[in-house]
CSV table of N, CA and C in Angstrom, one decimal:
chain,number,residue,atom,x,y,z
A,1,MET,N,10.6,-5.7,-13.7
A,1,MET,CA,9.9,-5.1,-12.5
A,1,MET,C,8.4,-5.4,-12.6
A,2,VAL,N,7.8,-5.7,-11.4
A,2,VAL,CA,6.4,-6.0,-11.3
A,2,VAL,C,5.7,-4.8,-10.8
A,3,VAL,N,4.6,-4.5,-11.5
A,3,VAL,CA,3.8,-3.3,-11.1
A,3,VAL,C,2.3,-3.7,-10.9
A,4,ILE,N,1.6,-2.9,-10.1
A,4,ILE,CA,0.2,-3.0,-9.9
A,4,ILE,C,-0.4,-1.8,-10.6
A,5,ARG,N,-1.3,-2.1,-11.6
A,5,ARG,CA,-1.8,-1.1,-12.4
A,5,ARG,C,-3.2,-1.4,-12.9
A,6,LEU,N,-3.8,-0.5,-13.6
A,6,LEU,CA,-5.2,-0.7,-14.1
A,6,LEU,C,-5.1,-1.3,-15.5
A,7,ALA,N,-6.0,-2.2,-15.8
A,7,ALA,CA,-6.2,-2.7,-17.2
A,7,ALA,C,-7.6,-2.4,-17.6
A,8,ARG,N,-7.8,-1.7,-18.7
A,8,ARG,CA,-9.1,-1.2,-19.1
A,8,ARG,C,-9.9,-2.3,-19.8
A,9,GLY,N,-11.2,-2.3,-19.5
A,9,GLY,CA,-12.2,-3.1,-20.1
A,9,GLY,C,-13.4,-2.3,-20.4
A,10,GLY,N,-14.5,-3.0,-20.6
A,10,GLY,CA,-15.8,-2.3,-20.8
A,10,GLY,C,-15.9,-1.8,-22.3
A,11,ALA,N,-17.0,-1.0,-22.5
A,11,ALA,CA,-17.3,-0.6,-23.9
A,11,ALA,C,-16.9,0.9,-24.0
A,12,LYS,N,-17.0,1.4,-25.2
A,12,LYS,CA,-16.7,2.8,-25.5
A,12,LYS,C,-17.6,3.7,-24.6
A,13,ALA,N,-17.0,4.6,-23.9
A,13,ALA,CA,-17.7,5.6,-23.0
A,13,ALA,C,-18.3,4.9,-21.8
A,14,ARG,N,-18.0,3.6,-21.5
A,14,ARG,CA,-18.4,2.9,-20.3
A,14,ARG,C,-17.2,2.1,-19.8
A,15,PRO,N,-16.2,2.8,-19.2
A,15,PRO,CA,-15.0,2.1,-18.8
A,15,PRO,C,-15.2,1.2,-17.5
A,16,PHE,N,-14.4,0.2,-17.5
A,16,PHE,CA,-14.4,-0.7,-16.3
A,16,PHE,C,-12.9,-1.1,-16.2
A,17,TYR,N,-12.3,-1.0,-15.1
A,17,TYR,CA,-10.9,-1.3,-14.9
A,17,TYR,C,-10.7,-2.5,-14.0
A,18,SER,N,-9.8,-3.4,-14.4
A,18,SER,CA,-9.3,-4.4,-13.5
A,18,SER,C,-8.0,-3.9,-12.8
A,19,ILE,N,-7.8,-4.2,-11.6
A,19,ILE,CA,-6.6,-3.9,-10.9
A,19,ILE,C,-5.7,-5.2,-11.0
A,20,VAL,N,-4.6,-5.1,-11.7
A,20,VAL,CA,-3.8,-6.3,-12.0
A,20,VAL,C,-2.4,-6.1,-11.6
A,21,VAL,N,-1.7,-7.3,-11.4
A,21,VAL,CA,-0.3,-7.3,-11.1
A,21,VAL,C,0.3,-7.8,-12.4
A,22,ALA,N,1.2,-7.0,-13.0
A,22,ALA,CA,1.8,-7.4,-14.3
A,22,ALA,C,3.2,-7.0,-14.4
A,23,ASP,N,3.9,-7.6,-15.4
A,23,ASP,CA,5.3,-7.1,-15.7
A,23,ASP,C,5.2,-5.8,-16.3
A,24,LYS,N,6.1,-4.9,-16.0
A,24,LYS,CA,6.1,-3.5,-16.5
A,24,LYS,C,6.2,-3.5,-18.0
A,25,ARG,N,6.9,-4.5,-18.6
A,25,ARG,CA,7.1,-4.5,-20.1
A,25,ARG,C,5.9,-4.9,-20.9
A,26,VAL,N,4.9,-5.5,-20.3
A,26,VAL,CA,3.8,-5.9,-21.0
A,26,VAL,C,2.8,-4.8,-21.2
A,27,ARG,N,2.1,-4.8,-22.4
A,27,ARG,CA,1.2,-3.7,-22.7
A,27,ARG,C,0.0,-3.6,-21.6
A,28,ARG,N,-0.6,-2.5,-21.6
A,28,ARG,CA,-1.6,-2.2,-20.6
A,28,ARG,C,-2.7,-3.2,-20.4
A,29,ASP,N,-3.3,-3.7,-21.5
A,29,ASP,CA,-4.4,-4.6,-21.4
A,29,ASP,C,-3.9,-6.0,-21.8
A,30,GLY,N,-2.6,-6.3,-21.7
A,30,GLY,CA,-2.1,-7.6,-22.1
A,30,GLY,C,-2.0,-8.6,-21.0
A,31,ARG,N,-1.1,-9.5,-21.1
A,31,ARG,CA,-0.9,-10.5,-20.1
A,31,ARG,C,-0.6,-10.0,-18.7
A,32,PHE,N,-1.2,-10.6,-17.7
A,32,PHE,CA,-1.0,-10.2,-16.3
A,32,PHE,C,-0.8,-11.4,-15.5
A,33,ILE,N,-0.2,-11.2,-14.3
A,33,ILE,CA,0.1,-12.3,-13.4
A,33,ILE,C,-1.1,-12.6,-12.5
A,34,GLU,N,-1.7,-11.6,-12.0
A,34,GLU,CA,-2.9,-11.8,-11.1
A,34,GLU,C,-3.8,-10.6,-11.1
A,35,ARG,N,-5.1,-10.9,-11.0
A,35,ARG,CA,-6.1,-9.8,-10.9
A,35,ARG,C,-6.5,-9.7,-9.4
A,36,ILE,N,-6.3,-8.6,-8.8
A,36,ILE,CA,-6.5,-8.4,-7.4
A,36,ILE,C,-7.7,-7.5,-7.1
A,37,GLY,N,-8.4,-7.0,-8.1
A,37,GLY,CA,-9.6,-6.2,-7.8
A,37,GLY,C,-10.1,-5.6,-9.0
A,38,PHE,N,-11.0,-4.6,-8.8
A,38,PHE,CA,-11.6,-3.9,-9.9
A,38,PHE,C,-12.0,-2.5,-9.5
A,39,TYR,N,-12.2,-1.6,-10.5
A,39,TYR,CA,-12.6,-0.3,-10.3
A,39,TYR,C,-13.7,0.1,-11.3
A,40,ASN,N,-14.9,0.5,-10.9
A,40,ASN,CA,-15.9,0.9,-11.8
A,40,ASN,C,-16.2,2.3,-11.6
A,41,PRO,N,-15.7,3.2,-12.4
A,41,PRO,CA,-15.9,4.7,-12.1
A,41,PRO,C,-17.3,5.1,-12.4
A,42,THR,N,-18.1,4.3,-13.1
A,42,THR,CA,-19.5,4.7,-13.5
A,42,THR,C,-20.5,4.1,-12.6
A,43,ALA,N,-20.1,3.4,-11.5
A,43,ALA,CA,-21.0,2.8,-10.6
A,43,ALA,C,-21.9,3.8,-9.9
A,44,VAL,N,-23.2,3.5,-9.8
A,44,VAL,CA,-24.2,4.4,-9.2
A,44,VAL,C,-25.0,3.6,-8.2
A,45,GLY,N,-25.6,4.3,-7.2
A,45,GLY,CA,-26.5,3.6,-6.3
A,45,GLY,C,-25.8,2.6,-5.5
A,46,ALA,N,-26.4,1.4,-5.4
A,46,ALA,CA,-25.9,0.3,-4.6
A,46,ALA,C,-24.8,-0.5,-5.3
A,47,ALA,N,-24.5,-0.2,-6.5
A,47,ALA,CA,-23.4,-0.9,-7.2
A,47,ALA,C,-22.1,-0.7,-6.6
A,48,GLU,N,-21.3,-1.8,-6.5
A,48,GLU,CA,-20.0,-1.7,-5.9
A,48,GLU,C,-19.0,-1.1,-6.9
A,49,GLY,N,-18.3,0.0,-6.5
A,49,GLY,CA,-17.5,0.7,-7.5
A,49,GLY,C,-16.0,0.4,-7.4
A,50,LEU,N,-15.6,-0.2,-6.2
A,50,LEU,CA,-14.2,-0.5,-6.0
A,50,LEU,C,-14.0,-1.7,-5.1
A,51,ARG,N,-13.2,-2.6,-5.5
A,51,ARG,CA,-12.9,-3.8,-4.6
A,51,ARG,C,-11.4,-4.1,-4.8
A,52,ILE,N,-10.7,-4.2,-3.7
A,52,ILE,CA,-9.3,-4.6,-3.8
A,52,ILE,C,-9.1,-5.7,-2.7
A,53,ALA,N,-8.4,-6.8,-3.1
A,53,ALA,CA,-8.1,-7.9,-2.2
A,53,ALA,C,-6.9,-7.4,-1.4
A,54,GLN,N,-7.1,-7.0,-0.2
A,54,GLN,CA,-6.0,-6.4,0.7
A,54,GLN,C,-4.9,-7.4,1.0
A,55,ASP,N,-5.3,-8.6,1.2
A,55,ASP,CA,-4.2,-9.6,1.5
A,55,ASP,C,-3.3,-9.8,0.3
A,56,ARG,N,-3.8,-9.9,-0.9
A,56,ARG,CA,-3.0,-10.1,-2.1
A,56,ARG,C,-2.2,-8.8,-2.4
A,57,LEU,N,-2.8,-7.6,-2.1
A,57,LEU,CA,-2.1,-6.4,-2.3
A,57,LEU,C,-0.9,-6.3,-1.4
A,58,ALA,N,-1.1,-6.7,-0.1
A,58,ALA,CA,0.0,-6.7,0.9
A,58,ALA,C,1.1,-7.7,0.5
A,59,TYR,N,0.7,-8.8,-0.1
A,59,TYR,CA,1.7,-9.8,-0.5
A,59,TYR,C,2.6,-9.2,-1.6
A,60,TRP,N,1.9,-8.7,-2.7
A,60,TRP,CA,2.7,-8.2,-3.8
A,60,TRP,C,3.6,-7.0,-3.4
A,61,LYS,N,3.1,-6.2,-2.6
A,61,LYS,CA,4.0,-5.1,-2.1
A,61,LYS,C,5.1,-5.6,-1.3
A,62,SER,N,4.9,-6.7,-0.5
A,62,SER,CA,6.0,-7.2,0.3
A,62,SER,C,7.1,-7.8,-0.6
A,63,VAL,N,6.8,-8.3,-1.8
A,63,VAL,CA,7.8,-8.9,-2.7
A,63,VAL,C,8.3,-7.9,-3.7
A,64,GLY,N,8.0,-6.6,-3.5
A,64,GLY,CA,8.6,-5.6,-4.3
A,64,GLY,C,7.8,-5.0,-5.4
A,65,ALA,N,6.5,-5.3,-5.6
A,65,ALA,CA,5.7,-4.7,-6.7
A,65,ALA,C,5.4,-3.3,-6.3
A,66,GLN,N,5.4,-2.4,-7.3
A,66,GLN,CA,5.1,-1.0,-7.1
A,66,GLN,C,3.8,-0.7,-7.8
A,67,ALA,N,3.0,0.1,-7.1
A,67,ALA,CA,1.7,0.5,-7.6
A,67,ALA,C,1.8,1.8,-8.4
A,68,SER,N,1.0,1.9,-9.4
A,68,SER,CA,1.0,3.1,-10.2
A,68,SER,C,0.3,4.2,-9.4
A,69,PRO,N,0.5,5.5,-9.7
A,69,PRO,CA,-0.1,6.6,-9.0
A,69,PRO,C,-1.6,6.5,-8.8
A,70,THR,N,-2.2,6.1,-9.9
A,70,THR,CA,-3.7,6.0,-9.8
A,70,THR,C,-4.1,4.8,-8.9
A,71,VAL,N,-3.4,3.7,-8.9
A,71,VAL,CA,-3.7,2.6,-8.0
A,71,VAL,C,-3.5,3.0,-6.6
A,72,GLU,N,-2.4,3.8,-6.3
A,72,GLU,CA,-2.1,4.3,-5.0
A,72,GLU,C,-3.3,5.1,-4.5
A,73,ARG,N,-3.9,6.0,-5.3
A,73,ARG,CA,-5.0,6.8,-5.0
A,73,ARG,C,-6.2,5.9,-4.7
A,74,LEU,N,-6.4,4.8,-5.4
A,74,LEU,CA,-7.6,3.9,-5.2
A,74,LEU,C,-7.4,3.1,-3.9
A,75,ILE,N,-6.1,2.8,-3.6
A,75,ILE,CA,-5.9,2.0,-2.4
A,75,ILE,C,-6.2,2.9,-1.2
A,76,LYS,N,-5.9,4.2,-1.2
A,76,LYS,CA,-6.2,5.1,-0.1
A,76,LYS,C,-7.7,5.2,0.0
A,77,GLN,N,-8.4,5.3,-1.2
A,77,GLN,CA,-9.8,5.5,-1.2
A,77,GLN,C,-10.5,4.2,-0.6
A,78,ALA,N,-10.0,3.0,-0.9
A,78,ALA,CA,-10.6,1.8,-0.4
A,78,ALA,C,-10.3,1.7,1.1
A,79,ALA,N,-9.2,2.2,1.6
A,79,ALA,CA,-8.9,2.1,3.0
A,79,ALA,C,-9.8,3.0,3.8
A,80,LYS,N,-10.2,4.2,3.2
A,80,LYS,CA,-11.2,5.0,3.9
A,80,LYS,C,-12.6,4.4,3.9
A,81,ALA,N,-13.0,3.7,2.9
A,81,ALA,CA,-14.3,3.1,2.8
A,81,ALA,C,-14.4,1.9,3.6
A,82,ALA,N,-13.3,1.1,3.8
A,82,ALA,CA,-13.4,-0.1,4.5
A,82,ALA,C,-13.8,0.0,6.0
A,83,PRO,N,-13.3,0.9,6.8
A,83,PRO,CA,-13.8,1.0,8.2
A,83,PRO,C,-15.2,1.4,8.3
A,84,ALA,N,-15.7,2.2,7.3
A,84,ALA,CA,-17.1,2.6,7.3
A,84,ALA,C,-18.0,1.4,7.1
A,85,ALA,N,-17.5,0.5,6.2
A,85,ALA,CA,-18.3,-0.7,5.9
A,85,ALA,C,-18.3,-1.8,7.0
A,86,ALA,N,-17.3,-1.8,7.8
A,86,ALA,CA,-17.2,-2.8,8.8
A,86,ALA,C,-18.0,-2.5,10.0
């Protein structure tokens, strides 16, 4: 099964997450199929905190990939922010 989930990066106490498409059996920070965005929970000011490639997200969902609960929450958050930015 293919899942859309977060892969952690960054340093200790300074997390940075990539939103990746990966096989469910592969470990969290291991091999992935495609990186479709990022999430920076510590972004402040003008720094971009969340970016998701909506076209790639739609493609992977159309072929059966399932998003983790956290990624689903981030997708909704990005959808709210996108009309305001446009």
